[in-house]
Structure formats: structure tokens, C-alpha cells
Short mmCIF file of C-alpha atoms in Angstrom, two decimals:
data_model
loop_
_atom_site.label_atom_id
_atom_site.label_comp_id
_atom_site.label_asym_id
_atom_site.label_seq_id
_atom_site.Cartn_x
_atom_site.Cartn_y
_atom_site.Cartn_z
CA MET A 49 16.01 -17.44 -38.26
CA LYS A 50 13.27 -14.82 -39.45
CA THR A 51 15.08 -11.58 -40.80
CA LEU A 52 13.71 -8.53 -39.29
CA LEU A 53 11.62 -7.05 -42.67
CA PRO A 54 9.12 -4.73 -43.15
CA ILE A 55 7.59 -6.37 -46.04
CA PHE A 56 6.21 -9.43 -45.51
CA THR A 57 5.90 -10.33 -49.09
CA ILE A 58 9.47 -10.34 -49.37
CA LEU A 59 10.06 -12.79 -46.75
CA PHE A 60 6.99 -15.06 -48.51
CA VAL A 61 8.75 -14.93 -51.79
CA ALA A 62 11.93 -15.49 -50.45
CA LEU A 63 10.80 -18.75 -48.44
CA THR A 64 8.71 -20.04 -51.78
CA ALA A 65 11.27 -19.88 -54.01
CA LEU A 66 13.55 -22.08 -51.51
CA ALA A 67 11.36 -24.39 -51.03
CA GLN A 68 10.85 -24.97 -55.02
CA GLU A 69 14.93 -25.39 -55.23
CA ALA A 70 15.02 -28.34 -52.65
CA PRO A 71 12.93 -29.29 -49.46
CA ALA A 72 14.47 -28.62 -46.38
CA PRO A 73 14.91 -31.77 -43.97
CA MET A 74 12.17 -33.23 -41.68
CA LEU A 75 13.80 -34.04 -38.59
CA LEU A 76 11.82 -36.41 -36.37
CA ILE A 77 12.25 -36.57 -33.01
CA TYR A 78 10.54 -39.86 -31.58
CA ASP A 79 9.65 -40.89 -28.42
CA ALA A 80 10.93 -44.34 -27.10
CA SER A 81 10.61 -44.09 -23.41
CA GLY A 82 9.36 -46.44 -21.25
CA SER A 83 5.74 -45.25 -21.05
CA MET A 84 5.53 -46.24 -24.97
CA TRP A 85 4.47 -49.74 -23.46
CA GLN A 86 1.55 -48.36 -22.26
CA LYS A 87 -1.86 -49.71 -23.65
CA LEU A 88 -4.31 -47.43 -25.85
CA GLY A 89 -7.05 -50.01 -26.79
CA ASP A 90 -5.90 -53.11 -27.28
CA GLU A 91 -2.35 -52.38 -28.80
CA THR A 92 0.61 -50.32 -27.25
CA LYS A 93 1.69 -46.81 -27.90
CA LYS A 94 4.63 -48.32 -29.30
CA VAL A 95 3.07 -50.13 -31.95
CA LEU A 96 0.43 -47.19 -33.09
CA ALA A 97 2.96 -44.90 -33.22
CA ALA A 98 5.35 -46.90 -35.05
CA GLU A 99 2.64 -47.62 -37.77
CA ALA A 100 1.27 -44.26 -38.04
CA LEU A 101 4.52 -42.63 -38.47
CA SER A 102 5.74 -45.12 -41.19
CA SER A 103 2.58 -44.56 -43.02
CA THR A 104 3.14 -40.90 -42.94
CA VAL A 105 6.97 -41.22 -43.84
CA ALA A 106 6.06 -43.47 -46.96
CA ASN A 107 3.62 -40.79 -48.50
CA PHE A 108 6.92 -38.19 -48.28
CA SER A 109 8.30 -37.21 -52.12
CA ALA A 110 11.52 -39.11 -53.16
CA ASP A 111 13.77 -36.00 -52.59
CA GLN A 112 12.05 -35.47 -49.10
CA PRO A 113 15.21 -36.06 -46.64
CA VAL A 114 14.25 -37.16 -43.23
CA ALA A 115 16.14 -37.39 -40.15
CA LEU A 116 15.41 -39.45 -37.26
CA MET A 117 16.55 -39.03 -33.69
CA ALA A 118 15.21 -41.06 -30.53
CA TYR A 119 15.28 -40.69 -27.04
CA GLY A 120 14.65 -43.21 -23.76
CA HIS A 121 15.44 -46.66 -26.15
CA ARG A 122 18.96 -47.72 -24.60
CA GLU A 123 19.17 -46.85 -20.27
CA LYS A 124 16.11 -46.85 -18.23
CA ASP A 125 17.16 -43.79 -15.80
CA ASN A 126 19.76 -42.02 -18.13
CA CYS A 127 18.55 -38.22 -19.24
CA ASP A 128 21.21 -38.18 -21.97
CA ASP A 129 19.88 -41.10 -23.61
CA VAL A 130 19.24 -39.35 -26.90
CA GLU A 131 20.77 -40.95 -30.25
CA TRP A 132 20.70 -39.46 -33.78
CA LEU A 133 19.70 -42.50 -36.07
CA LEU A 134 19.90 -41.20 -39.46
CA GLY A 135 20.99 -37.86 -40.45
CA LEU A 136 19.90 -34.84 -42.29
CA ASP A 137 20.93 -35.54 -45.67
CA ASN A 138 18.81 -39.39 -45.07
CA THR A 139 16.66 -39.87 -47.97
CA SER A 140 15.86 -43.41 -47.24
CA LYS A 141 12.15 -43.92 -46.07
CA GLU A 142 12.61 -47.39 -45.62
CA GLU A 143 15.60 -46.63 -43.22
CA VAL A 144 13.28 -44.72 -41.24
CA ILE A 145 10.45 -47.05 -40.70
CA LYS A 146 12.82 -49.85 -39.86
CA SER A 147 14.27 -47.84 -37.46
CA VAL A 148 10.85 -46.76 -35.66
CA ARG A 149 9.89 -50.14 -35.48
CA SER A 150 13.14 -51.68 -34.24
CA LEU A 151 13.11 -49.19 -31.31
CA ASN A 152 13.09 -50.64 -27.38
CA PRO A 153 11.00 -48.43 -25.55
CA THR A 154 13.19 -48.19 -22.11
CA GLY A 155 13.79 -44.58 -20.20
CA LYS A 156 12.93 -41.33 -19.68
CA THR A 157 11.69 -38.21 -21.83
CA PRO A 158 14.52 -35.49 -22.17
CA LEU A 159 12.44 -33.28 -24.55
CA ALA A 160 15.21 -30.01 -24.06
CA ARG A 161 18.30 -32.33 -24.24
CA SER A 162 16.71 -33.70 -27.35
CA ALA A 163 16.04 -30.52 -29.23
CA ARG A 164 18.91 -29.00 -28.35
CA MET A 165 20.86 -31.83 -29.55
CA ALA A 166 18.62 -31.38 -33.08
CA LEU A 167 19.17 -27.51 -32.99
CA ASP A 168 23.12 -27.90 -32.25
CA GLN A 169 23.39 -29.86 -35.63
CA LEU A 170 21.30 -27.14 -37.64
CA ARG A 171 23.41 -24.52 -36.66
CA GLU A 172 27.22 -26.64 -37.17
CA GLN A 173 25.37 -27.60 -40.48
CA GLN A 174 23.96 -24.35 -41.30
CA LYS A 175 20.40 -25.99 -42.20
CA THR A 176 17.31 -25.18 -42.08
CA ALA A 177 14.65 -28.18 -41.06
CA THR A 178 11.07 -29.01 -39.95
CA LEU A 179 11.23 -30.52 -36.81
CA ILE A 180 8.61 -33.01 -35.37
CA LEU A 181 8.64 -33.87 -31.87
CA ILE A 182 6.60 -37.19 -31.02
CA THR A 183 5.68 -37.96 -27.45
CA ASP A 184 3.67 -39.23 -25.16
CA GLY A 185 4.80 -37.38 -21.65
CA ILE A 186 6.03 -34.57 -20.37
CA GLU A 187 9.87 -33.62 -20.00
CA SER A 188 11.19 -36.24 -17.08
CA CYS A 189 14.41 -34.84 -16.90
CA ASP A 190 15.55 -31.30 -15.69
CA GLY A 191 15.05 -29.28 -19.03
CA ASP A 192 13.01 -26.46 -20.29
CA LEU A 193 11.99 -27.30 -23.59
CA CYS A 194 10.02 -23.92 -24.26
CA GLN A 195 13.29 -22.04 -23.28
CA THR A 196 15.39 -24.43 -25.18
CA ILE A 197 13.33 -23.54 -28.26
CA ALA A 198 13.12 -19.73 -27.69
CA GLU A 199 16.98 -19.10 -26.91
CA ALA A 200 17.55 -21.41 -30.29
CA ARG A 201 15.16 -19.02 -32.29
CA LEU A 202 16.90 -15.78 -30.91
CA ALA A 203 20.72 -17.48 -31.90
CA GLY A 204 19.41 -17.44 -35.05
CA ILE A 205 18.54 -21.05 -35.72
CA ASP A 206 16.24 -21.20 -38.65
CA PHE A 207 13.89 -24.20 -37.83
CA LYS A 208 9.80 -25.00 -37.56
CA LEU A 209 9.04 -26.89 -34.59
CA HIS A 210 5.60 -29.11 -34.41
CA ILE A 211 4.51 -31.10 -30.90
CA VAL A 212 2.49 -34.25 -31.54
CA GLY A 213 1.45 -35.33 -27.85
CA PHE A 214 0.27 -38.87 -28.00
CA GLY A 215 -2.07 -40.00 -25.35
CA ILE A 216 -0.54 -37.06 -22.86
CA LYS A 217 -2.92 -36.95 -19.58
CA GLU A 218 -0.97 -34.55 -18.14
CA GLU A 219 -0.76 -30.44 -18.29
CA THR A 220 0.64 -29.86 -21.61
CA ALA A 221 1.27 -26.01 -21.31
CA ALA A 222 4.79 -26.30 -21.54
CA LEU A 223 4.78 -28.36 -24.58
CA ARG A 224 2.23 -25.98 -26.35
CA CYS A 225 4.57 -23.13 -25.24
CA ALA A 226 7.39 -24.73 -26.97
CA ALA A 227 5.30 -25.01 -29.91
CA ASP A 228 4.52 -21.65 -29.98
CA ALA A 229 7.96 -20.88 -29.34
CA GLY A 230 9.34 -23.02 -32.70
CA GLY A 231 6.71 -21.24 -34.87
CA GLY A 232 4.64 -24.35 -35.05
CA GLN A 233 1.64 -26.00 -33.32
CA TYR A 234 1.16 -28.56 -30.46
CA PHE A 235 -1.62 -31.52 -31.73
CA ASP A 236 -3.38 -33.63 -29.35
CA ALA A 237 -3.63 -37.45 -30.17
CA SER A 238 -5.84 -38.93 -28.01
CA ASP A 239 -6.26 -42.22 -30.17
CA VAL A 240 -3.99 -43.54 -33.33
CA ASP A 241 -6.50 -41.60 -35.61
CA LYS A 242 -5.65 -38.48 -34.37
CA LEU A 243 -2.25 -38.99 -34.07
CA ALA A 244 -2.37 -40.22 -37.76
CA ALA A 245 -4.03 -37.02 -38.85
CA ALA A 246 -1.80 -34.82 -36.78
CA LEU A 247 1.43 -36.29 -38.48
CA GLN A 248 -0.03 -35.73 -41.56
CA GLU A 249 -0.96 -31.50 -40.63
CA ALA A 250 2.31 -31.48 -39.21
CA THR A 251 4.53 -32.64 -42.04
CA ARG A 252 2.26 -30.50 -44.52
CA THR A 253 3.09 -27.28 -42.92
CA THR A 254 6.84 -27.14 -43.26
CA VAL A 255 9.49 -24.65 -42.62
CA ASP A 256 9.29 -24.67 -46.76
CA ASN A 257 5.46 -24.26 -47.06
CA PRO A 258 4.69 -21.42 -44.85
CA SER A 259 0.97 -20.91 -44.37
CA GLU A 260 1.59 -17.56 -42.17
CA ASN A 261 0.03 -14.78 -43.86
CA LEU A 262 0.31 -12.23 -41.01
CA SER A 263 3.38 -10.78 -39.88
CA ILE A 264 4.08 -9.02 -36.76
CA PHE A 265 7.30 -7.21 -35.45
CA THR A 266 7.55 -5.11 -32.05
CA THR A 267 9.28 -2.85 -30.72
CA LYS A 268 10.10 -0.78 -27.33
CA ASN A 269 11.64 2.77 -27.78
CA GLY A 270 12.90 2.02 -31.14
CA GLN A 271 14.27 -1.38 -29.87
CA PRO A 272 12.99 -5.14 -30.83
CA VAL A 273 10.74 -6.42 -28.08
CA ASP A 274 9.28 -9.86 -27.16
CA ALA A 275 5.33 -9.62 -27.19
CA TRP A 276 2.56 -11.88 -26.97
CA ILE A 277 0.29 -11.69 -29.93
CA LYS A 278 -3.57 -13.33 -30.02
CA VAL A 279 -5.95 -12.38 -32.96
CA TYR A 280 -9.76 -12.54 -32.36
CA PRO A 281 -12.56 -12.88 -34.75
CA SER A 282 -14.12 -9.04 -34.59
CA ASP A 283 -17.36 -10.38 -33.11
CA GLY A 284 -15.71 -13.47 -30.95
CA GLU A 285 -13.63 -14.20 -27.91
CA GLU A 286 -11.97 -17.09 -28.97
CA ALA A 287 -8.65 -16.69 -30.68
CA VAL A 288 -7.70 -17.79 -33.91
CA ALA A 289 -4.11 -17.51 -34.01
CA GLY A 290 -1.52 -16.56 -31.49
CA GLY A 291 2.16 -16.34 -30.81
CA ARG A 292 5.42 -14.41 -29.44
CA THR A 293 7.46 -12.24 -31.44
CA TYR A 294 10.89 -13.34 -29.18
CA ARG A 295 12.43 -9.89 -30.36
CA ASP A 296 12.01 -11.23 -34.21
CA THR A 297 8.84 -10.94 -36.63
CA ALA A 298 6.41 -13.27 -35.58
CA LEU A 299 4.59 -15.08 -38.42
CA LEU A 300 0.90 -15.92 -38.05
CA ALA A 301 -1.54 -18.38 -40.05
CA VAL A 302 -4.73 -16.02 -40.15
CA PRO A 303 -7.96 -17.39 -42.14
CA ALA A 304 -9.68 -14.62 -44.35
CA GLY A 305 -12.25 -12.33 -42.82
CA ARG A 306 -12.10 -9.45 -39.99
CA PHE A 307 -9.96 -9.42 -37.01
CA LYS A 308 -9.12 -7.73 -33.57
CA VAL A 309 -5.48 -8.43 -32.84
CA ASP A 310 -4.18 -7.69 -29.46
CA VAL A 311 -0.46 -7.29 -28.81
CA ARG A 312 1.24 -7.16 -25.10
CA PRO A 313 5.02 -6.52 -24.60
CA LEU A 314 6.71 -8.57 -22.37
CA GLU A 315 10.17 -8.55 -20.46
CA ASN A 316 8.93 -7.14 -16.88
CA THR A 317 7.37 -4.24 -18.16
CA ASP A 318 3.53 -2.62 -16.88
CA ILE A 319 3.10 -1.24 -19.97
CA ARG A 320 -0.31 -1.89 -21.47
CA GLY A 321 -0.64 -3.60 -24.90
CA THR A 322 -2.44 -2.47 -27.78
CA SER A 323 -5.43 -3.63 -29.84
CA PHE A 324 -6.18 -2.91 -33.95
CA GLU A 325 -8.35 -4.53 -36.21
CA ILE A 326 -7.14 -5.66 -39.81
CA THR A 327 -8.81 -7.57 -42.68
CA LEU A 328 -7.39 -10.04 -44.47
CA SER A 329 -8.44 -11.79 -48.02
CA ALA A 330 -8.02 -15.27 -48.92
CA GLU A 331 -4.94 -14.73 -50.83
CA GLU A 332 -3.26 -11.66 -49.07
CA GLN A 333 -0.26 -11.26 -47.16
CA LEU A 334 -0.22 -8.34 -44.06
CA HIS A 335 2.58 -6.72 -42.09
CA ARG A 336 2.38 -4.75 -38.87
CA THR A 337 5.14 -3.07 -37.18
CA VAL A 338 3.63 -2.25 -33.38
CA SER A 339 5.63 0.33 -31.56
CA PHE A 340 5.23 1.33 -27.91
CA ASP A 341 6.77 4.12 -25.92
CA ALA A 342 8.27 3.24 -22.29
CA ALA A 343 9.68 5.51 -19.25
CA LYS A 344 10.88 3.50 -16.35
CA ILE A 345 11.33 4.67 -12.42
CA SER A 346 13.69 3.50 -10.48
CA VAL A 347 12.39 3.35 -6.82
CA THR A 348 14.84 3.33 -3.38
CA THR A 349 13.38 3.51 -0.45
CA THR A 350 15.37 4.80 3.31
CA VAL A 351 14.84 4.94 6.76
CA ASN A 352 16.75 7.97 8.21
CA GLY A 353 18.90 8.00 5.12
CA GLU A 354 19.60 4.22 5.64
CA LEU A 355 18.35 1.33 3.07
CA THR A 356 14.91 -0.20 3.90
CA ASP A 357 12.51 -2.21 2.65
CA GLY A 358 9.26 -0.69 1.16
CA ILE A 359 6.76 -0.57 -1.41
CA ALA A 360 6.18 1.47 -4.21
CA ARG A 361 2.67 2.08 -6.33
CA VAL A 362 2.40 3.91 -9.35
CA TYR A 363 -1.43 5.19 -9.96
CA PRO A 364 -2.90 6.67 -12.65
CA ALA A 365 -4.07 10.54 -12.36
CA ASP A 366 -7.79 9.42 -11.32
CA PHE A 367 -6.08 7.16 -8.56
CA SER A 368 -8.00 4.01 -9.51
CA GLN A 369 -6.01 1.01 -9.42
CA PRO A 370 -2.45 1.19 -9.70
CA VAL A 371 -0.41 0.15 -12.94
CA ALA A 372 2.75 -0.96 -11.25
CA ASN A 373 3.91 -1.98 -7.95
CA ALA A 374 7.15 -2.86 -6.49
CA ARG A 375 8.72 -4.03 -3.45
CA THR A 376 12.38 -2.52 -2.78
CA TYR A 377 13.57 -5.09 -0.03
CA GLY A 378 16.10 -2.55 1.04
CA GLY A 379 17.81 -2.00 -2.75
CA THR A 380 16.64 -0.12 -5.80
CA LYS A 381 13.51 -1.63 -8.19
CA VAL A 382 12.91 -0.58 -11.58
CA MET A 383 9.18 -0.12 -12.87
CA GLU A 384 8.52 0.34 -16.82
CA VAL A 385 5.04 2.11 -17.57
CA ASP A 386 3.34 4.17 -20.38
CA PRO A 387 4.60 7.36 -20.84
CA GLY A 388 2.04 10.12 -18.84
CA THR A 389 1.07 11.80 -15.53
CA TYR A 390 1.33 9.57 -12.32
CA HIS A 391 0.56 9.80 -8.62
CA ILE A 392 3.69 7.36 -6.95
CA THR A 393 3.11 6.02 -3.16
CA PHE A 394 5.39 4.78 -0.80
CA GLU A 395 4.97 2.70 1.85
CA GLY A 396 7.96 2.12 4.38
CA LEU A 397 7.75 -1.57 5.69
CA LYS A 398 10.13 -1.07 8.55
CA VAL A 399 8.45 1.71 10.07
CA ASN A 400 5.00 2.37 11.84
CA GLY A 401 3.18 5.79 11.81
CA ALA A 402 1.23 8.34 9.84
CA GLY A 403 4.20 9.03 8.23
CA LYS A 404 4.92 5.64 6.79
CA LEU A 405 2.67 6.15 3.84
CA ASP A 406 3.55 8.89 1.68
CA THR A 407 2.14 10.33 -1.91
CA ILE A 408 4.20 12.07 -4.62
CA ARG A 409 1.41 13.62 -7.04
CA ASN A 410 1.70 14.58 -10.40
CA ILE A 411 5.19 13.08 -11.99
CA THR A 412 5.15 13.42 -15.48
CA LEU A 413 7.02 10.78 -17.68
CA ASP A 414 7.90 11.00 -21.27
CA GLY A 415 8.44 8.10 -23.40
CA GLY A 416 12.11 7.06 -23.39
CA ALA A 417 12.63 8.91 -19.89
CA ALA A 418 14.42 7.46 -16.84
CA ARG A 419 13.34 8.99 -13.66
CA GLU A 420 14.92 7.93 -10.40
CA MET A 421 13.47 8.39 -6.55
CA VAL A 422 14.73 7.90 -3.92
CA HIS A 423 12.09 8.32 -0.87
CA ASN A 424 13.17 8.78 2.69
CA PHE A 425 11.29 8.05 5.71
CA GLU A 426 11.96 10.04 9.06
CA ALA A 427 11.71 7.72 12.22
CA GLY A 428 12.88 7.79 16.00
CA THR A 429 12.87 4.93 17.97
CA LEU A 430 10.51 3.81 21.02
CA VAL A 431 11.56 1.31 23.75
CA ILE A 432 9.03 0.18 25.99
CA GLY A 433 9.83 -2.60 28.80
CA VAL A 434 7.97 -3.81 31.70
CA GLN A 435 9.31 -5.15 34.96
CA THR A 436 8.61 -5.46 38.64
CA GLN A 437 10.82 -3.17 41.52
CA SER A 438 12.81 -6.15 41.74
CA GLY A 439 13.68 -6.07 38.21
CA GLU A 440 11.68 -9.34 37.08
CA LEU A 441 10.32 -8.75 33.82
CA ILE A 442 6.39 -8.44 33.24
CA ASP A 443 4.62 -9.90 30.24
CA ALA A 444 2.23 -7.26 28.94
CA THR A 445 0.52 -5.78 25.99
CA VAL A 446 1.39 -2.62 24.32
CA ASN A 447 -0.61 -0.76 21.98
CA VAL A 448 0.77 2.47 20.54
CA VAL A 449 -2.24 4.83 19.19
CA ASP A 450 -1.23 8.33 16.98
CA LYS A 451 -2.83 10.47 19.22
CA ALA A 452 -3.99 12.80 16.24
CA LEU A 453 -5.76 10.19 14.30
CA ARG A 454 -6.68 8.20 16.93
CA GLN A 455 -5.57 4.88 14.97
CA ASN A 456 -3.42 2.14 16.32
CA MET A 457 -0.05 2.12 14.90
CA ALA A 458 1.67 -0.35 16.26
CA GLY A 459 1.33 -3.15 19.09
CA SER A 460 3.36 -6.72 20.62
CA ARG A 461 3.31 -8.05 23.96
CA THR A 462 6.67 -7.87 26.24
CA TYR A 463 6.40 -11.65 27.39
CA THR A 464 9.18 -12.37 30.40
CA SER A 465 12.01 -12.71 27.65
CA PRO A 466 14.92 -10.38 27.74
CA GLY A 467 14.95 -10.73 23.70
CA SER A 468 11.51 -9.19 23.95
CA ASN A 469 11.26 -6.97 26.90
CA PRO A 470 11.80 -4.43 26.50
CA ARG A 471 10.33 -3.90 22.88
CA THR A 472 11.48 -1.79 20.04
CA TYR A 473 9.42 0.44 17.73
CA ASP A 474 10.59 2.46 14.65
CA LEU A 475 8.09 5.12 14.71
CA THR A 476 7.60 8.07 12.09
CA PRO A 477 7.70 11.77 14.00
CA GLY A 478 4.63 12.65 16.10
CA LEU A 479 2.55 12.27 19.59
CA TYR A 480 1.57 8.89 20.42
CA GLU A 481 -0.34 7.41 23.45
CA VAL A 482 1.04 4.07 24.64
CA ARG A 483 -1.50 2.04 26.54
CA ILE A 484 0.55 -1.22 28.65
CA ARG A 485 -1.37 -3.88 30.24
CA THR A 486 -0.20 -6.41 32.23
CA LEU A 487 -0.54 -10.17 31.73
CA GLY A 488 -0.23 -13.34 33.99
CA ALA A 489 0.80 -13.41 37.58
CA HIS A 490 1.03 -9.64 37.52
CA SER A 491 -1.87 -8.81 35.68
CA GLY A 492 -4.18 -5.72 36.45
CA GLN A 493 -2.32 -3.04 35.75
CA ASP A 494 -3.68 -0.64 32.96
CA GLU A 495 -1.38 2.49 32.16
CA THR A 496 -1.13 4.86 29.10
CA ILE A 497 1.75 7.51 28.64
CA GLU A 498 2.14 9.88 25.94
CA VAL A 499 5.57 9.94 24.00
CA GLU A 500 7.05 12.27 21.42
CA ILE A 501 8.99 10.82 18.44
CA LYS A 502 11.55 12.70 17.02
CA PRO A 503 13.87 11.84 14.10
CA GLN A 504 16.70 9.79 14.78
CA THR A 505 16.12 9.97 18.50
CA THR A 506 15.30 7.21 21.11
CA VAL A 507 12.61 7.25 23.68
CA GLU A 508 12.96 4.53 26.21
CA LYS A 509 10.29 3.97 28.80
CA ILE A 510 10.79 1.26 31.84
CA LEU A 511 7.74 0.72 33.49
CA THR A 512 7.76 -0.83 37.32
CA TYR A 513 4.95 -2.25 39.16
#
């Protein structure tokens, strides 16, 4: 795993010195799933991939260790069909070529399990390696390759992962995510020529020979934080490099020139990202530490002191678009925002009336601050029933209007079921006009009554016709 060094050149020199001592193993994770029998042109993927990989491996230096794993080559429906064929100390290129050509594509595509088995071996042997995963499809078992790779980086396993997608027609976002998490590249090889070129490039950019010249480390309130990074030409909109820090130092390969670097923190935060300009010469290595401050707001909503569902929204001083929002679902939710002064609105989802919306203004939050806010909505209960003199339930519409605002606050129908007649409404305190209009066999009645709702009280009105 890359250490958190403030000076990128130290890391670069250390890795270069390591490369001069002995090359780290190249670990090939090879696709032998059943889909490799599909044809590209006049030949199967199995044959084309084996030939391209054989040509690449044959050009390795004599002292280059080459390990080989395969998946999907023994059992049709077994997601655990992953096998080490040649270990991390193997230097025989002939054995690699022989093993690849002898594989019989059969089963599934357990990408995450294959990667986990490889990474476990690196951890156990305390070795560094360049992993090259060759696949003609996406995960077909229950694994999450990107998460597997990210967790391995966080656990301190030292590796670089390249992924070569051979003739893949599905969505490749998960594969790209995994390659990004592994500090490598995703190569989209739609034909055998592109496959050969991808393998050449992947085997040149190894953990021993980093092409990265920009390192970025991100913190939040003084602690490492995961963050997205995108590098754009100063006058362009198409990124030339990108990656994630995974609470570590992200290493990026950036060409010479002037660029804008966008850094956006992750990990369930609403704090804004930042941008800065850099200029890189051809032989320069550059490091930046990006520090973010954040404040936390814990929000809870209650009705008459009892937990309830509600929404809290955090607005900037000009009341433009909210910078964060959270729904409490009868519990406590935490929002994380940039330091500053905000207005916070609370909306009660289990009450009706003008008082279901409230605003707390000019809340100042400093970096590192943690503010707890419990907002209580006062409410009373209105019960409306409609029936005949003999007790037969009557279907009717009910509309509850705020008398002062002349706005409809609640409404429904009573129907003729004891479960809905009478109807119950939780309302914030105030004066209301309630209009009842009968339907069906008892239609023709239209009546408006006035009620006053007080906190923690119940007003019951049973109308008879």
C-alpha cells in the first residue's frame, strides 16, 4: 500500500530503487468462462486471447516472474471455480503459454472471487505484484469487484490492477471502477489487435515502473478521507486523468501542461469540492495535500415530544438551492456541510397545517463542529365522522382549510368502512374550516364547520344526516 508521504519524489525514488533490485511478479488472471467460445470474426475468443497473451508473455525478460490464475475452466455453474495454475515465483514463460492454451472454457465469471484469492496470496506472502485481469464479460456471480479491490487497498496490500475487457458488450462501469480502485487502467479491447495493444500497455505500466507524476492526499478535519479526483486541461472539459484516494495517496499520470484539478470528498458528505490549477513539466513530480473542513448537523423531528418522520433542509444565507437534506424516518440523521451560516427548514411528514413547516435562521457552523437539533411540532387531533341518524356510515369528502391562510391543508373521503369513518387528522394548532360533502346514496349534503385545534387535544365531530 502506498504510504502517506508529503513529498511524492521520495515515494517515486523508493519505487524506482525497488524496480532496480528485482521485478515484481506479473499475475495474470485469465478468463476461461464458457463465453470464450464465442467468435470474433472467424476465430473464437479463446484462441485469439491465448495467442495475444502468448505473444506478450514471450517478450518478458528472463527474470520476470509470471503467475497465472484461471476461472471458469472446470465446472459450468460453480462460482468457486478459480484456480492457481502457476505461483508468484514462476519465471517459465513456456509454462504460462502452455497452460493458457490448454484451458477449456466452461463456466461462470467470478471476478471478485478470483481477485480476492489473488490478493489473499499477496498478503500472505507479503509480496507486491501487477495484476492483469483479462475478461470477456462482467461479474456473473455474487461478487463486487470494485469493493473487493478498494478494501484490499485499504488493508495495505501493495499492487496495481489493470483490467482488459475483451469484446465486452455490457456496461463496463464496474470494471472501470475496479481498475481505478486498483491504481491501474481499464482497456476496452473490441478486437484482437486492440487486445494485443492493451496487453502490451498493461504489462509496461507495472507496479515497478509507475508512470504517475501527480500525487494527491485528502483530509477532512485533519483525518484522511476518500475523495474523487479529476484532472482537466485548463481550457478543456474532457478529463485526462482521474482516480480516488481511498484515504490514501492517489497517484495519477498526467501529461505535461497546465491543468485544473477537481477534488470532491466522498463518504456521505455534502461539503463542496475544490479546484486548483497546476503546471507540470515533462520530468516533474508534484504533490498536493487537500484539506477540507466540515461541520455536522444531527437532526431529529418529533410531534408532541414523540419521534416522527420529517425532512430537514439546509439552505445557504441567500436561501437558494439547499446544500443538504435528510429525512429522519422517526430517528436521527446526520448531515455534513461546509462551515458557514445556514437556514434550516423542518417539515413534519405526519402532521398537516401551516405549522408543519418551520425555519430556524442564521445557524453558524464552524469547521469540526457538531450541532444537534431536535425540532418539535405541536399538534392536535381532528376526528370527523359522517353517518345517518340510525348509525349507517355515509361516504363523504372532507376538506380541511386553514381559516387565516385560506389554504387547503388536508382532505380525504370517509367511505363507508369503520376503518376510515370517522377520519382522523393530525393538525398543527390553529383555526380551521372543515367542509363535508356527502356522496352516493346520501349525496346532497354540503356543510362547513369551524374547529379550533390546540396542542395535544382531540376535537371529534360526528355529523348525522
